Short mmCIF file of C-alpha atoms in Angstrom, two decimals:
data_model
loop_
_atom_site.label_atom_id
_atom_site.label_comp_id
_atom_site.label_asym_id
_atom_site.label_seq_id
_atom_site.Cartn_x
_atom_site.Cartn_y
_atom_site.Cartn_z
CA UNK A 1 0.00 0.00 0.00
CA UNK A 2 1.14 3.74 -0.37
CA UNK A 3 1.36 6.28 2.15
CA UNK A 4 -1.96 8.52 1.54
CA UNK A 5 -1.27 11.45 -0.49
CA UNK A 6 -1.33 13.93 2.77
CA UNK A 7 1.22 11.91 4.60
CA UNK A 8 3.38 11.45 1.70
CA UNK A 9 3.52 15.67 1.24
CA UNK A 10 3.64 15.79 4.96
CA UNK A 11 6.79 13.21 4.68
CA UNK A 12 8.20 14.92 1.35
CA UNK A 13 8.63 18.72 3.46
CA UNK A 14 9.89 17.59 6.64
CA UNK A 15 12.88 16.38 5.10
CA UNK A 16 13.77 19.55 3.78
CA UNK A 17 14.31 20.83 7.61
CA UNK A 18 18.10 19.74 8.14
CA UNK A 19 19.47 16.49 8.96
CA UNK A 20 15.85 14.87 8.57
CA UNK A 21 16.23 12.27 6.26
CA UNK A 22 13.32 9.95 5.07
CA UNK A 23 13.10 7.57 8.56
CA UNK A 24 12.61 10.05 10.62
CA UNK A 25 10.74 12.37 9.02
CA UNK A 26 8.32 9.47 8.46
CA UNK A 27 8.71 8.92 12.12
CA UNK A 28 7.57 13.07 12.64
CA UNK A 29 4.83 12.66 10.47
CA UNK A 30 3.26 9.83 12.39
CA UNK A 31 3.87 11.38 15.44
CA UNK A 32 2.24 14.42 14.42
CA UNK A 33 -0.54 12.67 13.06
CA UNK A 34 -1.17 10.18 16.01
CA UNK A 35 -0.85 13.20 18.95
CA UNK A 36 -2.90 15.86 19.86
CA UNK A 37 -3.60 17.95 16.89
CA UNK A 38 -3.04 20.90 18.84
CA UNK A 39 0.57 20.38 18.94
CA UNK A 40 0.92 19.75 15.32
CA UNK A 41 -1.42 22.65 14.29
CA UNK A 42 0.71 25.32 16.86
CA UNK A 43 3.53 24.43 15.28
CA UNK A 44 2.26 25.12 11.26
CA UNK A 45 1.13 28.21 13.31
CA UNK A 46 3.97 28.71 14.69
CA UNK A 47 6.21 28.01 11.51
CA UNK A 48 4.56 30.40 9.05
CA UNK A 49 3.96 33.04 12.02
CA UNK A 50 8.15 33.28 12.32
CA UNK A 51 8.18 33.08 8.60
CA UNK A 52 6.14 35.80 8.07
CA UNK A 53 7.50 37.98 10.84
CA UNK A 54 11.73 37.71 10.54
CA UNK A 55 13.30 39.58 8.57
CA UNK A 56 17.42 40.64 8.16
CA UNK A 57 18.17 43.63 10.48
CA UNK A 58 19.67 46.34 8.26
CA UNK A 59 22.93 47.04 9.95
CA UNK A 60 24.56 43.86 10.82
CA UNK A 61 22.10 41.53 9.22
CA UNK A 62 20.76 38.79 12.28
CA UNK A 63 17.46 37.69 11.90
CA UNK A 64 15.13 39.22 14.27
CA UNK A 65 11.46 40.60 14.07
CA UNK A 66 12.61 44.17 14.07
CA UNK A 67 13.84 46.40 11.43
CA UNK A 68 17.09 47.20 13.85
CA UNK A 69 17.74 44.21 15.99
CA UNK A 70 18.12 44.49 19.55
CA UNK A 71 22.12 44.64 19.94
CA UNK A 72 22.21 47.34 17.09
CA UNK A 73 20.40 49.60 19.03
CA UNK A 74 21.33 48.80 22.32
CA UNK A 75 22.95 51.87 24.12
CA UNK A 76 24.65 49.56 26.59
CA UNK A 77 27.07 47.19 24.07
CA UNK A 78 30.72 48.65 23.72
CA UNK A 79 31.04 49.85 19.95
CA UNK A 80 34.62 49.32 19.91
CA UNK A 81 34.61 45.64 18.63
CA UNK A 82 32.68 44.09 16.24
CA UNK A 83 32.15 40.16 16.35
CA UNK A 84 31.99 38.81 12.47
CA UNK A 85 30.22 35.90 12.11
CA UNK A 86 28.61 33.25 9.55
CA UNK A 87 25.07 33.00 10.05
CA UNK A 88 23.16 34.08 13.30
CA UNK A 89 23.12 30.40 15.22
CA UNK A 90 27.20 31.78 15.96
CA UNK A 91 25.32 34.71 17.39
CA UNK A 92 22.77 32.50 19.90
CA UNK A 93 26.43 30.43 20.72
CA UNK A 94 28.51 33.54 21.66
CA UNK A 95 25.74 35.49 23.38
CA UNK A 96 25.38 32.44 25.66
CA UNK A 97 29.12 32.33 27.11
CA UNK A 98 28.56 36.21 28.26
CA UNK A 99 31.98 36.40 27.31
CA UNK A 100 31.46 39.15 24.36
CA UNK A 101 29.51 42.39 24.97
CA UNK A 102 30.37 44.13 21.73
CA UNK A 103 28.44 44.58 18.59
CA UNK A 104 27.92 41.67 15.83
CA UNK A 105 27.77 41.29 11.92
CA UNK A 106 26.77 38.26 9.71
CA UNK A 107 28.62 37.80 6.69
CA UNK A 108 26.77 35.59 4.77
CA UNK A 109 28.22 32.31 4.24
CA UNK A 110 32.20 31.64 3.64
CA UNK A 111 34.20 31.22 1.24
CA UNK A 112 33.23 27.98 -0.44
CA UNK A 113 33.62 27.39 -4.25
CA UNK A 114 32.10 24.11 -3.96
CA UNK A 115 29.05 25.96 -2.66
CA UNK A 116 29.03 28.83 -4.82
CA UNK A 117 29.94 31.32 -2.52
CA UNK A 118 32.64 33.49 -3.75
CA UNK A 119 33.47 37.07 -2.52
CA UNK A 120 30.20 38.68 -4.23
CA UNK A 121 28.18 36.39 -1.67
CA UNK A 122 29.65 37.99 1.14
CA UNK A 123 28.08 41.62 3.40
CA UNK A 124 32.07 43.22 2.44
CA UNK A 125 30.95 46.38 1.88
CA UNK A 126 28.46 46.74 4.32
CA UNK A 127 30.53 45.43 7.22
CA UNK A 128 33.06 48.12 6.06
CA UNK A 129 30.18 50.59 6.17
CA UNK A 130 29.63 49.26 10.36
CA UNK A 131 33.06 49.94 11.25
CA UNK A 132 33.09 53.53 10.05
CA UNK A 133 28.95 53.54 12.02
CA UNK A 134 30.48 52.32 15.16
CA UNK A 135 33.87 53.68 14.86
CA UNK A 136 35.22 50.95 15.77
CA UNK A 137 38.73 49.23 16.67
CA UNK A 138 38.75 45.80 16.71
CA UNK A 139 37.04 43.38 14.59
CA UNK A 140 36.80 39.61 16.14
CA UNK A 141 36.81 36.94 13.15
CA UNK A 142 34.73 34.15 14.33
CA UNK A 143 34.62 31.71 11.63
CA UNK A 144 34.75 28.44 11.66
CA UNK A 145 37.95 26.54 11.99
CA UNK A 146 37.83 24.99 8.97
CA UNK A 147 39.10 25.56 5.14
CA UNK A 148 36.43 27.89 4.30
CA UNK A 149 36.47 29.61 7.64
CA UNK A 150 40.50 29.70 7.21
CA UNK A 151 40.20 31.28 3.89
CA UNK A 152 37.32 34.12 4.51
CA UNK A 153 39.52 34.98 7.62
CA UNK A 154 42.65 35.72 5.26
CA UNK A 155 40.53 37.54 2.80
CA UNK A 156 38.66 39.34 5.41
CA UNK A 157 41.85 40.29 6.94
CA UNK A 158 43.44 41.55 3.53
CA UNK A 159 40.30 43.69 3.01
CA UNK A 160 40.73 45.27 6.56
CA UNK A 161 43.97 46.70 6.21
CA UNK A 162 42.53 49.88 4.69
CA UNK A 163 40.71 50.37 8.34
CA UNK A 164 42.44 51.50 10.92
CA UNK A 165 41.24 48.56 13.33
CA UNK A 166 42.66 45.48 14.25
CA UNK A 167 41.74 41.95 13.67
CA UNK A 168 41.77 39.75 15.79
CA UNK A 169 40.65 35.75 15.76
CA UNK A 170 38.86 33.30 18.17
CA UNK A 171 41.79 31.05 19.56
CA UNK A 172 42.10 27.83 17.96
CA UNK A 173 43.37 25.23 20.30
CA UNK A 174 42.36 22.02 22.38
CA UNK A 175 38.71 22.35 23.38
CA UNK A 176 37.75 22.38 27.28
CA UNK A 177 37.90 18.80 29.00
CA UNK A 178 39.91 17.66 26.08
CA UNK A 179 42.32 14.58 26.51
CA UNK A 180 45.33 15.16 24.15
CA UNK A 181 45.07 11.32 23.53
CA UNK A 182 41.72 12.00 21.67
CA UNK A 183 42.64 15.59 19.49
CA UNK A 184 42.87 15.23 16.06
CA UNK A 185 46.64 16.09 14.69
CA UNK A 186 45.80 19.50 13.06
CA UNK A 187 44.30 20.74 16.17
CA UNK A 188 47.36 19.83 18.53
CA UNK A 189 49.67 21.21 15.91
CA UNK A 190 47.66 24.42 16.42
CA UNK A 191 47.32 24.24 19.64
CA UNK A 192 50.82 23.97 20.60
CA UNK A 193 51.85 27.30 17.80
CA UNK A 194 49.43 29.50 19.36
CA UNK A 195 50.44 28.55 22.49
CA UNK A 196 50.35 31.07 25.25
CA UNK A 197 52.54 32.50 27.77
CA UNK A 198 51.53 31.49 31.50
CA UNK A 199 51.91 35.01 33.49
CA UNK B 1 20.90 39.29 24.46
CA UNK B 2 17.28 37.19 23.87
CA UNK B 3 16.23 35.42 21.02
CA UNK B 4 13.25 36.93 19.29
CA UNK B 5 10.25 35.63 20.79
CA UNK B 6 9.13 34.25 17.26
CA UNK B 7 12.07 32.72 16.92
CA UNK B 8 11.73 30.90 20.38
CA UNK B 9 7.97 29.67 20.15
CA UNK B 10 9.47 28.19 16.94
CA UNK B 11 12.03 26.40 18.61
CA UNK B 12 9.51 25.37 21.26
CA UNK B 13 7.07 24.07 18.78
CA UNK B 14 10.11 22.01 17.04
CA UNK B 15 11.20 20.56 20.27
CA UNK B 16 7.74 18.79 20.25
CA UNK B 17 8.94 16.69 16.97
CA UNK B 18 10.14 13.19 17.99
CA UNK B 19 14.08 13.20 18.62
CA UNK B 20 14.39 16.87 18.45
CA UNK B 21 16.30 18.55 21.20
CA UNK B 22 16.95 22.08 21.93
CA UNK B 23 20.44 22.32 19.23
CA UNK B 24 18.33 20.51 16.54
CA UNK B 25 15.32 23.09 16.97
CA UNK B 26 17.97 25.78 16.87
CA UNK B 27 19.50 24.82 13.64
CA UNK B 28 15.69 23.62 12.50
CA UNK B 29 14.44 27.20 12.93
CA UNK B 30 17.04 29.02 12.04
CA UNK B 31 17.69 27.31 8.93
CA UNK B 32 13.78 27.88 8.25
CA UNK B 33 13.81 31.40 8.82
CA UNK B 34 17.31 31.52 6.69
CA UNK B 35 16.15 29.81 3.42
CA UNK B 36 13.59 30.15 0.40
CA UNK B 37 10.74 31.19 2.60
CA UNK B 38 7.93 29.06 0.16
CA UNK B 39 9.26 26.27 1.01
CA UNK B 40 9.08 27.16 4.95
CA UNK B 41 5.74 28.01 4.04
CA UNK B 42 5.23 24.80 2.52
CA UNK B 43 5.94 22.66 5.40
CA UNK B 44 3.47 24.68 7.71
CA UNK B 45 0.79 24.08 4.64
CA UNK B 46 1.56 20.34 4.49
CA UNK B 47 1.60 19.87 8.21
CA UNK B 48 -2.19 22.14 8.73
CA UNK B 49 -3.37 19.70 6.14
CA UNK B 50 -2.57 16.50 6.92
CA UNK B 51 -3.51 16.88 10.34
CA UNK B 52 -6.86 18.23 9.38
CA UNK B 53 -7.60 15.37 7.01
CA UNK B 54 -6.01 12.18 8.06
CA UNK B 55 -8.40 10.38 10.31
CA UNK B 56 -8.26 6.44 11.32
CA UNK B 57 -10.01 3.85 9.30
CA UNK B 58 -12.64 2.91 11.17
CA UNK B 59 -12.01 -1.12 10.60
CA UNK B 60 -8.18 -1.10 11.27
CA UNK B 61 -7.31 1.84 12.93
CA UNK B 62 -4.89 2.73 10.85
CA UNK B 63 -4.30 6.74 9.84
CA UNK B 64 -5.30 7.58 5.99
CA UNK B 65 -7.45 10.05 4.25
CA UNK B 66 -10.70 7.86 3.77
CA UNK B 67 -13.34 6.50 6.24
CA UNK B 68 -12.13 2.94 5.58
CA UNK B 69 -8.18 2.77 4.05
CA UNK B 70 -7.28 1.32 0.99
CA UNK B 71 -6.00 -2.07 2.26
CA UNK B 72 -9.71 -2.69 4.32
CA UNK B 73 -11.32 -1.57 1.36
CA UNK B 74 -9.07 -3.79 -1.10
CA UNK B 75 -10.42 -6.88 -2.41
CA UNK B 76 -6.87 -8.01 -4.27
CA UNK B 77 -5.95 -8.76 -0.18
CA UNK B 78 -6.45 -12.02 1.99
CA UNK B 79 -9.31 -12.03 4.74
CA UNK B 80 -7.38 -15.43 5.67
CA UNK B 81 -4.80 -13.28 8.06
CA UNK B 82 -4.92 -10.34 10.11
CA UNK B 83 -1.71 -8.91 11.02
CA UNK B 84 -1.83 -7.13 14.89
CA UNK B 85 0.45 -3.82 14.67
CA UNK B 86 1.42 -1.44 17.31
CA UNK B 87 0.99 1.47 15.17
CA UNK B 88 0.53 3.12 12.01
CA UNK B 89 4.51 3.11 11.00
CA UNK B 90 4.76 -0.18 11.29
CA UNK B 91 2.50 -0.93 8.19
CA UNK B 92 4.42 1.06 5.89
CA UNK B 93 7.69 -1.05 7.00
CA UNK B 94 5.81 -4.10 6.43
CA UNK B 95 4.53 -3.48 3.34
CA UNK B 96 7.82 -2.46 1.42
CA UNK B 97 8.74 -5.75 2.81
CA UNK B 98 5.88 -6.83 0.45
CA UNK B 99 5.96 -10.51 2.26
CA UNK B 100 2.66 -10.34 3.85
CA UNK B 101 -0.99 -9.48 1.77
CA UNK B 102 -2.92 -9.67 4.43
CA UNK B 103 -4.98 -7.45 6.61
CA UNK B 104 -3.83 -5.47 8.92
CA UNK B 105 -4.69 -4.37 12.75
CA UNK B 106 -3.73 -0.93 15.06
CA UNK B 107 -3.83 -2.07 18.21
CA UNK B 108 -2.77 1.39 19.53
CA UNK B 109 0.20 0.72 21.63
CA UNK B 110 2.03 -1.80 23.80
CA UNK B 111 0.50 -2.86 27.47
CA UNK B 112 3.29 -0.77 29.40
CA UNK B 113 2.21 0.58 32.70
CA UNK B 114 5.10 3.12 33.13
CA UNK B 115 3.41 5.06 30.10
CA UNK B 116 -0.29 4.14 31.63
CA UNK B 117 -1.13 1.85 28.76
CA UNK B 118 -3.17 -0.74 30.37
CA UNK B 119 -5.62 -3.38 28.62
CA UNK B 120 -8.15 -1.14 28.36
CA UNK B 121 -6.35 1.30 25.94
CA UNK B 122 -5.62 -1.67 23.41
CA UNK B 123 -8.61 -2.07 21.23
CA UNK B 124 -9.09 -5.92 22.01
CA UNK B 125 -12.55 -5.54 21.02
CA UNK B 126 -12.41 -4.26 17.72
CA UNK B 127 -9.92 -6.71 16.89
CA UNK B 128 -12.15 -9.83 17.97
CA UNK B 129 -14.47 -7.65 15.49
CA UNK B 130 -12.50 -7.34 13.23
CA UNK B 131 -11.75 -11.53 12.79
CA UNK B 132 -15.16 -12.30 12.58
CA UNK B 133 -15.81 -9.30 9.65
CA UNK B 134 -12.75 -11.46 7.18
CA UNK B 135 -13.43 -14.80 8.91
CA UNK B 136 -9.61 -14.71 9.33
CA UNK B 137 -7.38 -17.83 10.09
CA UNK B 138 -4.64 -16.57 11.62
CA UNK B 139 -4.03 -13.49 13.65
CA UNK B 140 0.22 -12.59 13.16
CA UNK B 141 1.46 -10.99 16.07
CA UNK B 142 4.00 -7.99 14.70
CA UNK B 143 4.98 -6.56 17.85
CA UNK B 144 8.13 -5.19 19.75
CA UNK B 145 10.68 -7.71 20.71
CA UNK B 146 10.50 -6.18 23.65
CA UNK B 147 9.16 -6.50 27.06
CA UNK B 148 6.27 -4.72 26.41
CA UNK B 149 5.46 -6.56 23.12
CA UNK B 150 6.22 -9.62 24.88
CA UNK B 151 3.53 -9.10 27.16
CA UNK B 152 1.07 -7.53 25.01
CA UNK B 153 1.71 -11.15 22.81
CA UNK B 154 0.62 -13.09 25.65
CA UNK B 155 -1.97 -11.31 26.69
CA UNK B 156 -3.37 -11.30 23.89
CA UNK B 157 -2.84 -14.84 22.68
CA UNK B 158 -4.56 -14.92 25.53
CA UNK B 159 -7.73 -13.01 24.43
CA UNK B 160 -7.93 -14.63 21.17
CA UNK B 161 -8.18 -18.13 22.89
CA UNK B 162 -11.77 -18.39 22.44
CA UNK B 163 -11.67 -17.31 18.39
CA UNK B 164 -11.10 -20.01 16.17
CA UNK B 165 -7.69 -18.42 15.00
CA UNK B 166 -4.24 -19.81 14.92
CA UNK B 167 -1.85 -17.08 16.66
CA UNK B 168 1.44 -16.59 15.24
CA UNK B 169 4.38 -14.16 15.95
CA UNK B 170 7.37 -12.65 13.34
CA UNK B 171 9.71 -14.53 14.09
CA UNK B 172 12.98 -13.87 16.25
CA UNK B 173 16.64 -13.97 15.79
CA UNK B 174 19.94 -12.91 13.90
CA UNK B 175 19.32 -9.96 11.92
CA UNK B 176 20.05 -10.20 8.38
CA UNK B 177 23.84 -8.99 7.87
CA UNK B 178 24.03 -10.24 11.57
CA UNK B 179 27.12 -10.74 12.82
CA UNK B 180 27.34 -13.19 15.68
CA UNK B 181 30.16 -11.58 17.37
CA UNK B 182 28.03 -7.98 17.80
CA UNK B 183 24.41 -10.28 18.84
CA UNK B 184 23.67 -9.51 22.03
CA UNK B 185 22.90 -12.60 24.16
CA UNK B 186 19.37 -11.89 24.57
CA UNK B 187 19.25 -12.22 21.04
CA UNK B 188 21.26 -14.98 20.35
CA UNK B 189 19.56 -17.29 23.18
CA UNK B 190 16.40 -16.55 21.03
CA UNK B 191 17.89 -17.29 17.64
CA UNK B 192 19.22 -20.97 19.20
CA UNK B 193 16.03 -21.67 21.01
CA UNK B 194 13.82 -20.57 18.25
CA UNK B 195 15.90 -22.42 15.33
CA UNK B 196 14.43 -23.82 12.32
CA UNK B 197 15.30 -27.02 10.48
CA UNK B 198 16.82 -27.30 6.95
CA UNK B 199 14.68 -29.43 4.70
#
């Protein structure tokens, strides 16, 4: 027998959400199907609701639901360093370790011919246009440590030089609770050239 | 700072997919509110829909778009055997096995009385119902290997003692691929205990 036409749809969309591949978005749809259909029909609602409502803020491009998100216009973040990130999750991840109180901009993507993202694809211009907003001096790079991230850091970095700030990047290193018997070569190499001096 | 309220009663509503925790919601949303927004809008669509068509066929239980589903309403299938299913899922992974053309059964769940699923939530009645609608022969057992499937087996092999039915149940063992080094002994014990003749 086939799935009925509804469930089959219902099957066919939830695998475009990511890393929901055809088990378990069958397994969704029959869970949504067999609970309370309150659950399922809050979160349609609650899907198209966010859909409709988000849009980019216009200076450093997070999604939010207001033209100027609520770090942009926040009188009480320090203007002198901007944090430039990939997408806005990196945003959710740093404003959780309260270690950053500065202001933020989303680049886009990275570097990534394989993806089709080459330096058109990336906000250059615009983050170029926040520094001279904010006046700022320091812009943070964090970007992924890998190839692409590596690569939009150096070009980033070349494109900065006109500004008068300076660039900085995340450390790159063992991460906490790490057991050098279980890090990867590359990040031990790193780890031990960026070392730093106990004072 | 906060994530837009929005974008958290998405997450919320996300979390209430099977398997999702709070970092898949995160990405789930995010990557929502980040792409092509029909197809976003798609997903809520598909989800409104099926919910507010699929119902349960009212001889089998199982979910489908019709009063009575396709296989209940099929004449191509054989009343002989009746095939006793926890839920709607497992159908669909019996049928692409296409090894059993039978009827089929929703009990609607597994006697388990840590989730409150006692013998009055299984639809025993229905069932007996249902064997005397196809005159079936044999009632096949497709539960859970596990405890709970085991006792909803014997209970209702059980039940079914006073229909003129022969119960059977899949059959257990070495998965397919199985290597015997990486069976667990549970298994195993089974497999030896349960073992079939060459002929």
């Amino acid at each position: 027998m086939k799935l009925s036409l509804k469930i089959s749809e219902l099957i066919d969309a939830l695998k475009t959400l990511p890393g929901i591949g055809p088990k378990s978005a069958k397994r969704m749809a029959l869970s949504l199907l067999s609970s309370n259909k309150e659950i399922g029909l809050n979160l349609s609602k609650s899907i198209e609701s966010a859909i409709l409502s988000i849009q980019l803020c216009s200076k450093c491009f997070v999604l939010n639901d207001k033209e100027i998100c609520e770090i942009c216009s926040s009188s009480d973040r320090d203007n002198n360093s901007i944090c430039v990130i990939e997408s806005t999750s990196d945003l959710y991840s740093i404003e959780e370790t309260s270690e950053f109180n500065g202001r933020y901009f989303v680049l886009n993507g990275l570097l990534s011919p394989i993806d089709n993202i080459g330096t058109d694809e990336l906000r250059i211009e615009k983050l170029l246009d926040l520094i001279d907003a904010f006046n700022a001096k320091e812009v943070i790079l964090a970007l992924n440590s890998t190839l692409e991230g590596e690569a939009t850091a150096y070009f980033l970095f070349d494109k900065l030089k006109k500004k008068d700030v300076v660039v900085t990047r995340i450390a790159q290193g063992v991460p906490a609770g790490g057991d050098l018997n279980y890090v990867d070569n590359n990040t031990l190499r790193r780890a031990i050239s960026f070392r730093t001096e106990l004072k």
